[in-house]
Short mmCIF file of C-alpha atoms in Angstrom, two decimals:
data_model
loop_
_atom_site.label_atom_id
_atom_site.label_comp_id
_atom_site.label_asym_id
_atom_site.label_seq_id
_atom_site.Cartn_x
_atom_site.Cartn_y
_atom_site.Cartn_z
CA MET A 1 17.04 -5.55 88.04
CA GLY A 2 15.17 -4.23 90.91
CA GLU A 3 11.63 -2.61 89.99
CA THR A 4 11.68 -0.03 92.73
CA PRO A 5 13.52 3.16 91.61
CA ILE A 6 15.68 4.80 94.35
CA ALA A 7 13.76 8.06 93.90
CA GLU A 8 10.29 9.19 92.85
CA GLY A 9 10.80 11.42 89.61
CA LEU A 10 14.07 10.95 88.62
CA PHE A 11 13.90 9.05 85.49
CA GLU A 12 11.19 7.08 83.73
CA VAL A 13 11.31 4.64 80.48
CA VAL A 14 9.68 5.63 77.56
CA ASP A 15 9.32 3.49 74.43
CA GLY A 16 11.47 1.42 76.09
CA ALA A 17 14.42 3.58 77.10
CA PRO A 18 15.49 5.57 80.27
CA ARG A 19 15.51 8.80 80.33
CA LEU A 20 16.09 11.44 83.26
CA ILE A 21 13.22 14.28 84.49
CA GLY A 22 14.77 17.64 84.51
CA GLY A 23 13.25 21.05 85.21
CA ARG A 24 13.09 24.01 83.35
CA ARG A 25 12.50 27.27 85.17
CA LYS A 26 9.94 28.64 84.21
CA ARG A 27 11.56 32.07 84.57
CA ASP A 28 14.17 32.00 82.25
CA GLY A 29 14.43 28.59 80.96
CA ILE A 30 17.65 27.52 83.04
CA THR A 31 17.22 23.29 82.83
CA VAL A 32 18.57 21.83 86.31
CA PHE A 33 18.67 18.39 87.24
CA PRO A 34 16.58 16.21 88.82
CA MET A 35 12.96 17.88 88.70
CA PRO A 36 12.98 20.14 92.63
CA ALA A 37 10.19 18.92 94.82
CA GLY A 38 8.08 20.76 96.63
CA PRO A 39 6.75 24.29 96.80
CA GLU A 40 9.98 24.61 94.78
CA GLY A 41 8.72 22.21 92.15
CA ARG A 42 5.79 25.00 91.00
CA LEU A 43 8.59 27.55 89.63
CA TYR A 44 9.87 24.50 87.16
CA ASP A 45 8.14 22.60 84.23
CA PRO A 46 9.23 18.94 84.02
CA VAL A 47 11.38 18.12 81.47
CA ARG A 48 12.36 14.36 79.93
CA LEU A 49 16.18 14.96 79.32
CA SER A 50 18.14 13.62 76.20
CA ALA A 51 19.37 10.32 76.89
CA GLU A 52 22.67 10.93 74.78
CA GLY A 53 25.68 13.22 75.80
CA THR A 54 29.22 13.36 76.17
CA LEU A 55 31.22 13.09 78.90
CA TRP A 56 32.51 16.58 80.44
CA SER A 57 34.51 15.40 83.26
CA PHE A 58 35.17 12.57 85.62
CA THR A 59 36.99 10.57 88.46
CA VAL A 60 37.54 7.27 89.95
CA GLN A 61 36.60 6.66 93.63
CA ARG A 62 39.03 5.05 95.17
CA PHE A 63 37.84 4.71 99.03
CA ARG A 64 34.31 3.56 100.04
CA PRO A 65 32.42 6.96 100.92
CA LYS A 66 31.13 7.69 104.28
CA SER A 67 27.79 6.60 105.60
CA PRO A 68 25.79 7.96 105.78
CA PRO A 69 24.82 9.22 103.52
CA TYR A 70 26.39 6.28 101.20
CA ALA A 71 24.32 3.72 101.55
CA GLY A 72 25.70 0.29 99.40
CA ALA A 73 25.70 -2.96 100.37
CA ASP A 74 29.60 -3.13 100.19
CA ASP A 75 31.62 -2.71 103.04
CA GLU A 76 35.44 -1.86 103.20
CA ALA A 77 36.29 -5.22 102.42
CA SER A 78 34.31 -5.64 99.15
CA PHE A 79 34.05 -2.08 97.97
CA ARG A 80 35.00 -1.74 94.20
CA PRO A 81 36.13 1.80 92.55
CA PHE A 82 33.87 3.35 90.58
CA ALA A 83 33.59 6.02 88.35
CA ILE A 84 31.72 9.15 88.71
CA GLY A 85 31.66 12.12 86.38
CA TYR A 86 29.84 14.88 84.61
CA VAL A 87 27.97 14.39 81.08
CA GLU A 88 26.86 17.16 78.96
CA LEU A 89 23.66 16.77 77.34
CA PRO A 90 23.87 19.27 74.63
CA GLY A 91 21.38 22.77 74.58
CA GLU A 92 20.24 21.64 77.43
CA VAL A 93 21.81 20.88 81.16
CA ILE A 94 25.24 19.29 82.66
CA VAL A 95 24.18 16.11 84.66
CA GLU A 96 26.15 14.18 87.67
CA SER A 97 26.32 10.27 87.28
CA ARG A 98 27.64 7.29 87.79
CA LEU A 99 29.68 5.88 85.17
CA GLU A 100 29.94 2.26 84.24
CA VAL A 101 33.02 2.03 82.04
CA ASP A 102 34.96 -1.53 81.79
CA ASP A 103 38.10 0.24 81.64
CA PHE A 104 38.39 3.59 83.66
CA ALA A 105 41.52 4.27 81.66
CA ALA A 106 39.05 4.38 78.66
CA LEU A 107 37.39 8.03 80.06
CA ARG A 108 38.37 10.70 78.71
CA VAL A 109 36.10 14.38 78.12
CA GLY A 110 34.04 14.33 74.86
CA LEU A 111 33.33 10.60 75.06
CA PRO A 112 29.97 9.96 73.45
CA MET A 113 27.90 8.77 76.70
CA ARG A 114 24.28 6.92 76.97
CA LEU A 115 21.74 6.97 79.35
CA ALA A 116 21.33 3.25 81.32
CA LEU A 117 19.30 1.97 84.41
CA ALA A 118 21.34 -0.44 86.71
CA PRO A 119 20.22 -2.20 89.88
CA PHE A 120 21.78 -0.68 93.06
CA ALA A 121 22.27 -2.69 96.31
CA LEU A 122 21.35 -1.08 99.50
CA ALA A 123 22.74 -1.39 102.72
CA GLY A 124 19.79 -2.88 103.87
CA GLY A 125 19.29 -5.44 101.87
CA GLU A 126 16.70 -4.18 99.29
CA THR A 127 18.20 -3.68 95.57
CA VAL A 128 16.85 -0.38 93.79
CA THR A 129 17.55 0.50 90.39
CA SER A 130 19.47 4.15 90.00
CA TYR A 131 20.60 5.87 86.57
CA VAL A 132 24.18 5.54 85.05
CA PHE A 133 25.57 6.68 81.72
CA ARG A 134 28.25 3.90 79.70
CA PRO A 135 30.04 4.97 76.74
CA ALA A 136 27.63 5.30 73.77
CA ALA A 137 30.03 3.37 71.49
CA MET B 1 36.38 57.16 106.25
CA THR B 2 39.63 55.58 108.13
CA ASP B 3 42.23 53.68 106.59
CA VAL B 4 41.75 49.71 108.56
CA HIS B 5 45.22 47.84 109.89
CA ILE B 6 46.03 44.35 111.61
CA ILE B 7 48.21 45.68 114.89
CA GLY B 8 48.26 42.59 116.02
CA ALA B 9 48.19 38.75 114.94
CA GLY B 10 48.19 35.38 116.75
CA ILE B 11 47.71 31.87 116.17
CA HIS B 12 47.84 28.51 117.45
CA PRO B 13 49.64 25.77 115.45
CA PHE B 14 47.37 23.83 113.33
CA GLY B 15 47.26 19.91 113.32
CA ARG B 16 46.24 17.78 115.96
CA HIS B 17 45.65 18.54 119.61
CA ASP B 18 44.21 15.89 121.56
CA GLU B 19 44.22 17.71 125.36
CA MET B 20 42.78 20.78 123.67
CA SER B 21 39.23 22.30 122.34
CA GLY B 22 38.62 23.93 119.43
CA LEU B 23 37.80 27.11 121.57
CA ASP B 24 41.28 26.43 123.88
CA GLN B 25 42.99 27.29 120.33
CA GLY B 26 40.77 30.36 119.64
CA VAL B 27 41.68 31.73 122.95
CA PHE B 28 44.97 31.17 123.04
CA ALA B 29 45.17 32.75 119.41
CA VAL B 30 43.28 36.15 120.59
CA ARG B 31 45.61 36.06 123.74
CA GLN B 32 48.70 35.97 121.81
CA ALA B 33 47.50 38.99 119.11
CA LEU B 34 47.03 40.97 122.26
CA ALA B 35 50.42 40.01 123.28
CA ASP B 36 51.91 40.60 120.03
CA ALA B 37 50.16 44.56 120.16
CA GLY B 38 50.95 44.65 124.26
CA LEU B 39 46.98 45.24 124.52
CA ALA B 40 44.69 44.21 127.27
CA TRP B 41 41.11 42.27 126.44
CA GLU B 42 39.78 45.71 128.13
CA ASP B 43 41.10 47.79 125.01
CA ILE B 44 38.64 45.51 122.73
CA GLN B 45 35.51 47.32 121.48
CA PHE B 46 34.49 44.30 119.07
CA ALA B 47 34.76 41.26 117.70
CA PHE B 48 33.50 38.85 115.28
CA GLY B 49 34.68 35.07 115.49
CA GLY B 50 33.47 31.46 114.23
CA SER B 51 33.70 28.30 113.74
CA ALA B 52 32.33 25.77 112.12
CA ALA B 53 32.43 22.21 113.71
CA ALA B 54 33.78 23.58 117.42
CA GLY B 55 30.54 25.94 118.89
CA ASN B 56 30.11 29.14 119.27
CA ALA B 57 33.20 31.72 118.96
CA ASP B 58 31.60 34.18 121.73
CA ALA B 59 32.29 31.01 124.22
CA ALA B 60 35.66 32.55 124.56
CA LEU B 61 34.31 35.64 126.47
CA PRO B 62 34.03 34.25 129.90
CA ARG B 63 37.57 33.30 129.54
CA LEU B 64 38.82 36.48 127.70
CA GLY B 65 36.96 38.81 130.09
CA LEU B 66 33.36 39.90 130.68
CA THR B 67 33.57 43.00 129.46
CA GLY B 68 30.23 43.75 127.82
CA VAL B 69 32.01 44.10 124.10
CA GLN B 70 29.71 43.56 121.20
CA PHE B 71 30.51 40.11 119.95
CA ILE B 72 29.09 38.69 117.14
CA ASN B 73 29.06 35.06 115.88
CA ILE B 74 29.94 34.23 112.22
CA ALA B 75 28.90 31.42 110.42
CA ASN B 76 29.81 31.13 106.56
CA GLY B 77 30.92 27.76 105.49
CA CYS B 78 34.43 27.79 104.03
CA ALA B 79 34.92 31.52 104.14
CA THR B 80 33.60 31.74 108.14
CA GLY B 81 37.44 33.50 109.00
CA GLY B 82 37.23 35.17 105.69
CA SER B 83 34.07 37.33 106.78
CA ALA B 84 34.76 37.90 109.99
CA LEU B 85 38.07 39.61 109.10
CA LEU B 86 35.46 41.30 106.49
CA SER B 87 32.94 42.33 108.89
CA GLY B 88 35.58 43.88 111.89
CA TYR B 89 37.09 46.05 108.32
CA TRP B 90 33.54 47.34 107.82
CA ALA B 91 32.80 47.89 111.76
CA VAL B 92 36.38 50.20 111.64
CA LYS B 93 36.04 51.25 108.29
CA SER B 94 32.41 53.12 109.15
CA GLY B 95 33.94 54.60 112.01
CA GLU B 96 31.70 53.05 114.39
CA PHE B 97 34.87 51.70 116.53
CA ASP B 98 38.21 52.19 116.37
CA ILE B 99 39.64 48.52 117.64
CA GLY B 100 38.43 45.11 117.42
CA VAL B 101 39.09 41.39 117.05
CA VAL B 102 38.10 39.13 114.61
CA LEU B 103 38.91 35.00 115.81
CA GLY B 104 38.83 31.93 113.82
CA PHE B 105 39.09 28.21 114.92
CA ASP B 106 38.41 24.83 114.84
CA LYS B 107 38.76 21.50 115.73
CA HIS B 108 37.14 18.42 113.20
CA PRO B 109 37.18 14.79 113.41
CA ARG B 110 39.71 12.80 111.20
CA GLY B 111 39.06 11.80 107.75
CA ALA B 112 36.66 13.46 105.28
CA PHE B 113 34.05 16.23 106.14
CA ASN B 114 30.59 14.56 106.84
CA ALA B 115 28.12 15.04 104.34
CA ASP B 116 24.49 15.64 104.91
CA PRO B 117 22.62 15.99 102.07
CA GLU B 118 19.58 17.52 103.83
CA ALA B 119 21.50 20.47 105.09
CA SER B 120 22.51 20.88 101.48
CA GLY B 121 18.93 21.16 99.95
CA LEU B 122 19.45 17.99 97.98
CA PRO B 123 17.67 15.14 98.06
CA ARG B 124 18.22 11.45 99.64
CA TRP B 125 19.38 9.48 96.33
CA TYR B 126 22.46 11.34 96.12
CA GLY B 127 24.08 10.67 99.45
CA GLN B 128 23.04 6.89 98.92
CA VAL B 129 24.54 6.39 95.20
CA GLY B 130 27.99 7.51 96.80
CA MET B 131 28.19 11.09 94.44
CA MET B 132 28.33 13.09 98.05
CA LEU B 133 31.94 14.02 98.56
CA THR B 134 33.90 17.01 98.58
CA THR B 135 36.72 15.06 96.82
CA GLN B 136 34.60 14.07 94.09
CA PHE B 137 33.86 17.81 93.18
CA PHE B 138 37.76 18.80 93.28
CA ALA B 139 39.36 16.24 91.09
CA ASN B 140 35.97 16.38 88.20
CA LYS B 141 36.71 20.39 88.41
CA ILE B 142 40.99 20.08 87.82
CA THR B 143 39.96 16.97 85.49
CA ARG B 144 38.17 19.21 83.41
CA TYR B 145 40.68 21.72 83.76
CA MET B 146 43.51 19.77 83.04
CA ASP B 147 41.80 18.43 79.53
CA LEU B 148 41.26 21.88 78.56
CA HIS B 149 44.41 23.62 79.33
CA GLY B 150 46.94 20.78 78.93
CA ILE B 151 48.01 20.91 83.31
CA THR B 152 49.81 17.57 83.85
CA PRO B 153 49.83 15.54 86.88
CA ARG B 154 53.51 16.01 87.52
CA SER B 155 52.28 19.94 87.90
CA LEU B 156 49.73 18.80 90.88
CA GLY B 157 52.97 17.05 92.59
CA LEU B 158 54.99 19.85 92.14
CA VAL B 159 52.32 22.20 94.30
CA ALA B 160 52.47 19.61 96.88
CA GLU B 161 55.73 18.97 97.01
CA LYS B 162 56.35 23.18 97.32
CA ALA B 163 53.53 22.66 100.10
CA TYR B 164 55.61 20.52 102.55
CA GLN B 165 58.94 22.44 101.64
CA ASN B 166 57.33 25.60 102.59
CA GLY B 167 55.37 23.99 105.81
CA ALA B 168 59.07 22.31 107.18
CA LEU B 169 59.73 26.10 107.17
CA ALA B 170 56.93 27.34 108.94
CA PRO B 171 56.44 26.99 112.99
CA HIS B 172 52.29 27.49 112.93
CA ALA B 173 52.26 24.34 110.20
CA TRP B 174 50.96 21.21 111.10
CA ARG B 175 53.06 19.21 108.87
CA ARG B 176 56.35 20.07 108.76
CA THR B 177 58.52 17.36 106.95
CA PRO B 178 59.17 17.99 103.40
CA VAL B 179 57.76 15.12 101.22
CA ASP B 180 59.54 14.18 97.90
CA PHE B 181 58.04 14.28 94.37
CA GLU B 182 57.95 10.41 94.22
CA THR B 183 56.00 9.61 97.19
CA ILE B 184 53.62 12.34 96.38
CA MET B 185 53.13 10.83 92.99
CA SER B 186 52.64 7.19 93.92
CA SER B 187 50.60 7.68 97.51
CA GLN B 188 47.46 6.19 97.45
CA MET B 189 45.07 7.73 94.49
CA LEU B 190 41.86 8.37 96.41
CA SER B 191 39.75 10.42 93.43
CA ASP B 192 42.15 10.58 90.11
CA PRO B 193 44.15 12.03 89.25
CA LEU B 194 44.82 13.21 92.87
CA THR B 195 46.78 11.36 95.36
CA LYS B 196 46.34 10.97 99.05
CA PHE B 197 49.41 14.08 99.53
CA MET B 198 47.63 16.37 97.04
CA PHE B 199 44.74 16.73 99.35
CA CYS B 200 44.70 18.25 103.10
CA SER B 201 43.04 17.52 105.70
CA PRO B 202 40.37 18.18 108.16
CA ALA B 203 42.55 19.51 111.17
CA GLU B 204 42.63 21.72 114.16
CA GLY B 205 43.83 25.16 115.33
CA GLY B 206 42.78 28.98 115.96
CA ALA B 207 43.99 32.46 114.47
CA ALA B 208 43.27 36.37 115.31
CA LEU B 209 44.02 39.75 114.16
CA ILE B 210 43.96 42.96 116.05
CA LEU B 211 41.93 45.65 113.40
CA ALA B 212 42.35 49.06 114.39
CA SER B 213 41.46 52.12 113.02
CA ASP B 214 44.68 54.25 111.50
CA ARG B 215 44.11 57.04 114.40
CA LYS B 216 44.14 54.36 117.05
CA MET B 217 46.92 52.60 115.87
CA ARG B 218 48.97 56.13 115.55
CA GLU B 219 47.53 56.87 118.97
CA LEU B 220 48.80 53.49 120.41
CA GLY B 221 52.53 54.12 118.71
CA LEU B 222 51.89 50.58 116.95
CA LYS B 223 52.05 49.96 112.92
CA GLY B 224 50.53 46.85 110.68
CA PRO B 225 49.60 45.95 107.48
CA LYS B 226 46.93 48.14 105.85
CA ILE B 227 43.82 46.32 104.39
CA ARG B 228 43.70 47.65 100.63
CA GLY B 229 41.02 45.45 99.73
CA ALA B 230 38.76 42.69 101.06
CA ALA B 231 35.94 41.12 99.18
CA VAL B 232 33.40 38.22 99.64
CA ARG B 233 31.53 36.69 97.01
CA THR B 234 29.14 33.56 96.45
CA ARG B 235 28.53 31.55 93.43
CA GLY B 236 26.83 32.75 90.21
CA GLU B 237 24.83 30.88 88.28
CA GLY B 238 27.09 29.23 86.11
CA SER B 239 29.65 28.54 88.02
CA PHE B 240 30.94 24.84 89.62
CA GLU B 241 30.43 23.76 92.85
CA VAL B 242 30.71 21.28 95.40
CA PHE B 243 27.61 19.13 95.95
CA ALA B 244 26.12 20.26 92.32
CA PRO B 245 23.60 16.75 90.81
CA SER B 246 23.67 19.41 87.77
CA LEU B 247 25.46 22.45 85.82
CA ASN B 248 23.77 25.21 84.02
CA ILE B 249 24.83 24.70 80.46
CA THR B 250 26.01 28.21 79.82
CA ARG B 251 28.92 28.40 82.27
CA GLY B 252 29.65 31.49 84.04
CA PRO B 253 32.92 33.28 86.28
CA SER B 254 33.54 31.15 89.57
CA PRO B 255 33.19 32.77 93.14
CA THR B 256 37.00 33.47 93.10
CA GLN B 257 36.96 35.22 89.91
CA THR B 258 34.24 37.73 91.09
CA ALA B 259 35.85 38.13 94.59
CA SER B 260 38.86 38.75 93.53
CA LYS B 261 38.02 41.27 91.09
CA ALA B 262 35.94 43.17 93.34
CA ALA B 263 39.18 43.49 95.72
CA TYR B 264 41.72 44.43 93.30
CA GLU B 265 39.11 47.48 92.29
CA MET B 266 39.05 48.33 95.91
CA ALA B 267 42.63 48.31 96.54
CA GLN B 268 43.36 49.83 92.63
CA LEU B 269 45.56 47.30 92.38
CA GLU B 270 46.95 44.52 90.01
CA PRO B 271 47.96 41.03 89.91
CA LYS B 272 51.50 41.88 88.50
CA ASP B 273 51.89 44.46 92.07
CA VAL B 274 51.37 41.41 94.19
CA ASP B 275 54.50 40.34 96.54
CA VAL B 276 53.38 37.05 98.17
CA ALA B 277 49.93 35.02 97.62
CA GLN B 278 48.46 32.77 99.61
CA LEU B 279 45.62 30.60 97.93
CA GLN B 280 43.07 27.89 98.60
CA ASP B 281 44.65 24.43 98.16
CA THR B 282 42.54 21.98 99.44
CA GLU B 283 44.15 20.19 96.74
CA SER B 284 47.01 20.57 94.56
CA GLY B 285 44.69 21.34 91.56
CA ALA B 286 42.61 24.08 93.34
CA GLU B 287 45.97 25.98 93.82
CA ILE B 288 46.84 25.67 90.22
CA MET B 289 43.17 26.69 88.90
CA HIS B 290 42.87 29.65 91.84
CA MET B 291 46.51 31.01 90.60
CA ALA B 292 44.64 31.84 87.31
CA GLU B 293 40.94 32.52 88.95
CA ASN B 294 43.14 35.32 90.96
CA GLY B 295 44.59 36.91 87.79
CA PHE B 296 47.96 36.02 88.54
CA CYS B 297 48.55 33.70 84.73
CA ALA B 298 46.35 33.00 81.95
CA ASP B 299 44.70 29.46 82.09
CA GLY B 300 47.58 26.57 80.70
CA GLU B 301 50.41 29.15 82.36
CA GLN B 302 50.86 27.52 85.64
CA GLU B 303 52.44 24.19 83.77
CA GLN B 304 55.69 26.56 82.66
CA TRP B 305 55.03 28.45 86.11
CA LEU B 306 55.62 24.91 88.18
CA ALA B 307 58.00 23.43 86.00
CA GLU B 308 59.95 26.99 86.32
CA GLY B 309 59.43 26.93 90.42
CA ALA B 310 58.14 30.71 90.07
CA THR B 311 55.80 30.08 92.85
CA LYS B 312 58.38 28.65 95.15
CA LEU B 313 59.97 30.80 97.71
CA GLY B 314 62.84 32.75 95.96
CA GLY B 315 60.24 32.52 92.76
CA ARG B 316 58.69 35.08 90.63
CA LEU B 317 55.25 34.97 92.84
CA PRO B 318 55.96 32.70 96.23
CA VAL B 319 52.19 30.73 96.68
CA ASN B 320 51.19 29.43 100.01
CA THR B 321 54.41 30.38 101.80
CA ASP B 322 53.45 28.71 104.89
CA GLY B 323 52.63 25.22 103.42
CA GLY B 324 49.18 26.67 102.46
CA CYS B 325 46.34 24.06 103.82
CA LEU B 326 47.97 21.20 102.18
CA ALA B 327 50.71 21.25 104.95
CA CYS B 328 48.62 23.32 107.66
CA GLY B 329 45.44 21.34 107.48
CA GLU B 330 42.20 22.85 107.21
CA PRO B 331 40.59 23.85 110.42
CA ILE B 332 37.57 25.53 108.49
CA GLY B 333 36.84 28.58 110.99
CA ALA B 334 40.44 29.51 111.49
CA SER B 335 41.66 28.37 108.07
CA GLY B 336 41.28 32.40 105.98
CA LEU B 337 42.36 34.15 109.06
CA ARG B 338 45.64 31.52 108.84
CA GLN B 339 46.23 33.14 105.27
CA VAL B 340 46.19 36.47 106.44
CA TYR B 341 48.28 35.91 109.55
CA GLU B 342 50.83 34.32 107.30
CA ASN B 343 50.38 37.53 105.11
CA VAL B 344 51.20 39.68 108.04
CA GLN B 345 53.86 37.74 109.26
CA GLN B 346 55.71 38.36 105.67
CA LEU B 347 54.44 42.15 105.51
CA ARG B 348 56.59 42.90 108.67
CA GLY B 349 59.27 41.03 108.04
CA ARG B 350 58.70 38.06 110.29
CA ALA B 351 58.62 35.22 108.44
CA GLU B 352 62.32 34.20 108.82
CA ASP B 353 63.26 31.20 106.62
CA ARG B 354 60.39 31.51 104.68
CA GLN B 355 60.34 35.47 104.33
CA VAL B 356 59.99 36.66 100.68
CA GLU B 357 62.29 39.34 100.42
CA ALA B 358 60.74 43.11 100.61
CA ALA B 359 57.23 41.93 100.46
CA ARG B 360 55.16 45.10 100.27
CA ILE B 361 51.94 44.00 98.68
CA GLY B 362 50.11 40.23 100.15
CA TYR B 363 47.33 38.74 98.95
CA SER B 364 44.72 35.84 100.30
CA GLN B 365 42.10 33.94 99.07
CA VAL B 366 40.33 31.53 100.91
CA TYR B 367 37.23 28.93 99.46
CA GLY B 368 35.46 26.59 99.97
CA ALA B 369 31.36 25.33 99.95
CA PRO B 370 28.87 25.48 99.06
CA GLY B 371 30.40 27.70 96.59
CA LEU B 372 32.28 31.17 98.07
CA SER B 373 35.33 32.72 98.23
CA GLY B 374 36.88 35.46 100.39
CA VAL B 375 39.78 37.67 99.11
CA VAL B 376 41.81 40.24 101.43
CA ILE B 377 44.65 42.34 99.71
CA LEU B 378 47.35 43.51 102.41
CA GLU B 379 50.02 46.41 102.01
CA ALA B 380 52.82 46.89 104.56
#
């Protein structure tokens, strides 16, 4: 696995397990992901989000997204469809994520999911680390 | 304050027109609207216009006439056309002007809209990993809705089937050949559960409307539908919108729900009063969700409505009588005005083979990025 994260401040590893870093707005306690950067970030406190949640919604990306902004190392021929969706972290926030599943047909609203880190190969040749959610079972 | 009427309407057919710029199509629509009302550009006191990808709307001025008219360019995402109309409505309603034109046009490259994380205030990684696609948003929204409210993929297919049936009857539509249900369901899956024929495409086109005060309309000896209600609303804290890396755990109303409520209140009308509706159908699921978000049925009732053909021509509430975005495509700047154009045709009894009998109240709702909705309610 590439050691370089796809972006700074997106996730961290705590006691060997990955956690996403969100932001809790000081004004009203609303939690967002990712933690806002720059001047806007001063209005938020960083918060480690729960690594487990339930699938809120999902879809399967069946065609290769346009580059830019997509930066995967694949091309039209080698592209493989991938699942993406939203995972509800109870009491915190609903986060969007790529989903890793063996069988797209297994996806259903309410499915227990757990955060993991996964390599992501960039078009430039570098492989970085990004986050995904996988079925918890 | 005066009532505001639409006394002229013009449209350049939507679709692909390699020999014409977006501006050409906008100018065409304005000239057609003027001819429709029997007016000259010199009669026009103000204009609001916009396009998302085809340049400044006021580039139309050298062609229409450098009369010194007040012309304001509008840029408001997918509600650009709806916002031009709303601005024109206020200009007349306030008594500042008696007569003006609102226009919208566009010309987009083929394929999905381009997405730029920075322009949307998003981090670069969001686009890099392949999460910045409008198609994913629509698929995610309808997936959850189908799960919560018992909507089946069959209903998605029925919406698209109806769109292409209606498009075949509308001279300004792009896709004018019916597509059968099986073809729709078995066409390429783009973003589950939505297939290729369930999505609209970026397109080209132009639309223009002439607005006038009640007094001016009578003075000119003209007639036209009255604007009973008009509202644009943006996303609230708990709404689900395109390009959202996270959502508030506390869910709230959509901008369509808030714009709809405001327009009904302004019009002092209820959903049951509406005879014909044009609802944003970026894809089949959007039309289904918008049926409920605009108050026409409860969540989940769409399944039965569609099975019964309630939203087809001849049904209880015909929806997207010109085929909507699915059959017309979506030139962003023109799309909301195309909906109003179609309602004007319906309310004037000029919709020919797609005419809704005795239509008196016409409702239109345009919705899109970055999370805003525009509603217009007309009375014949």
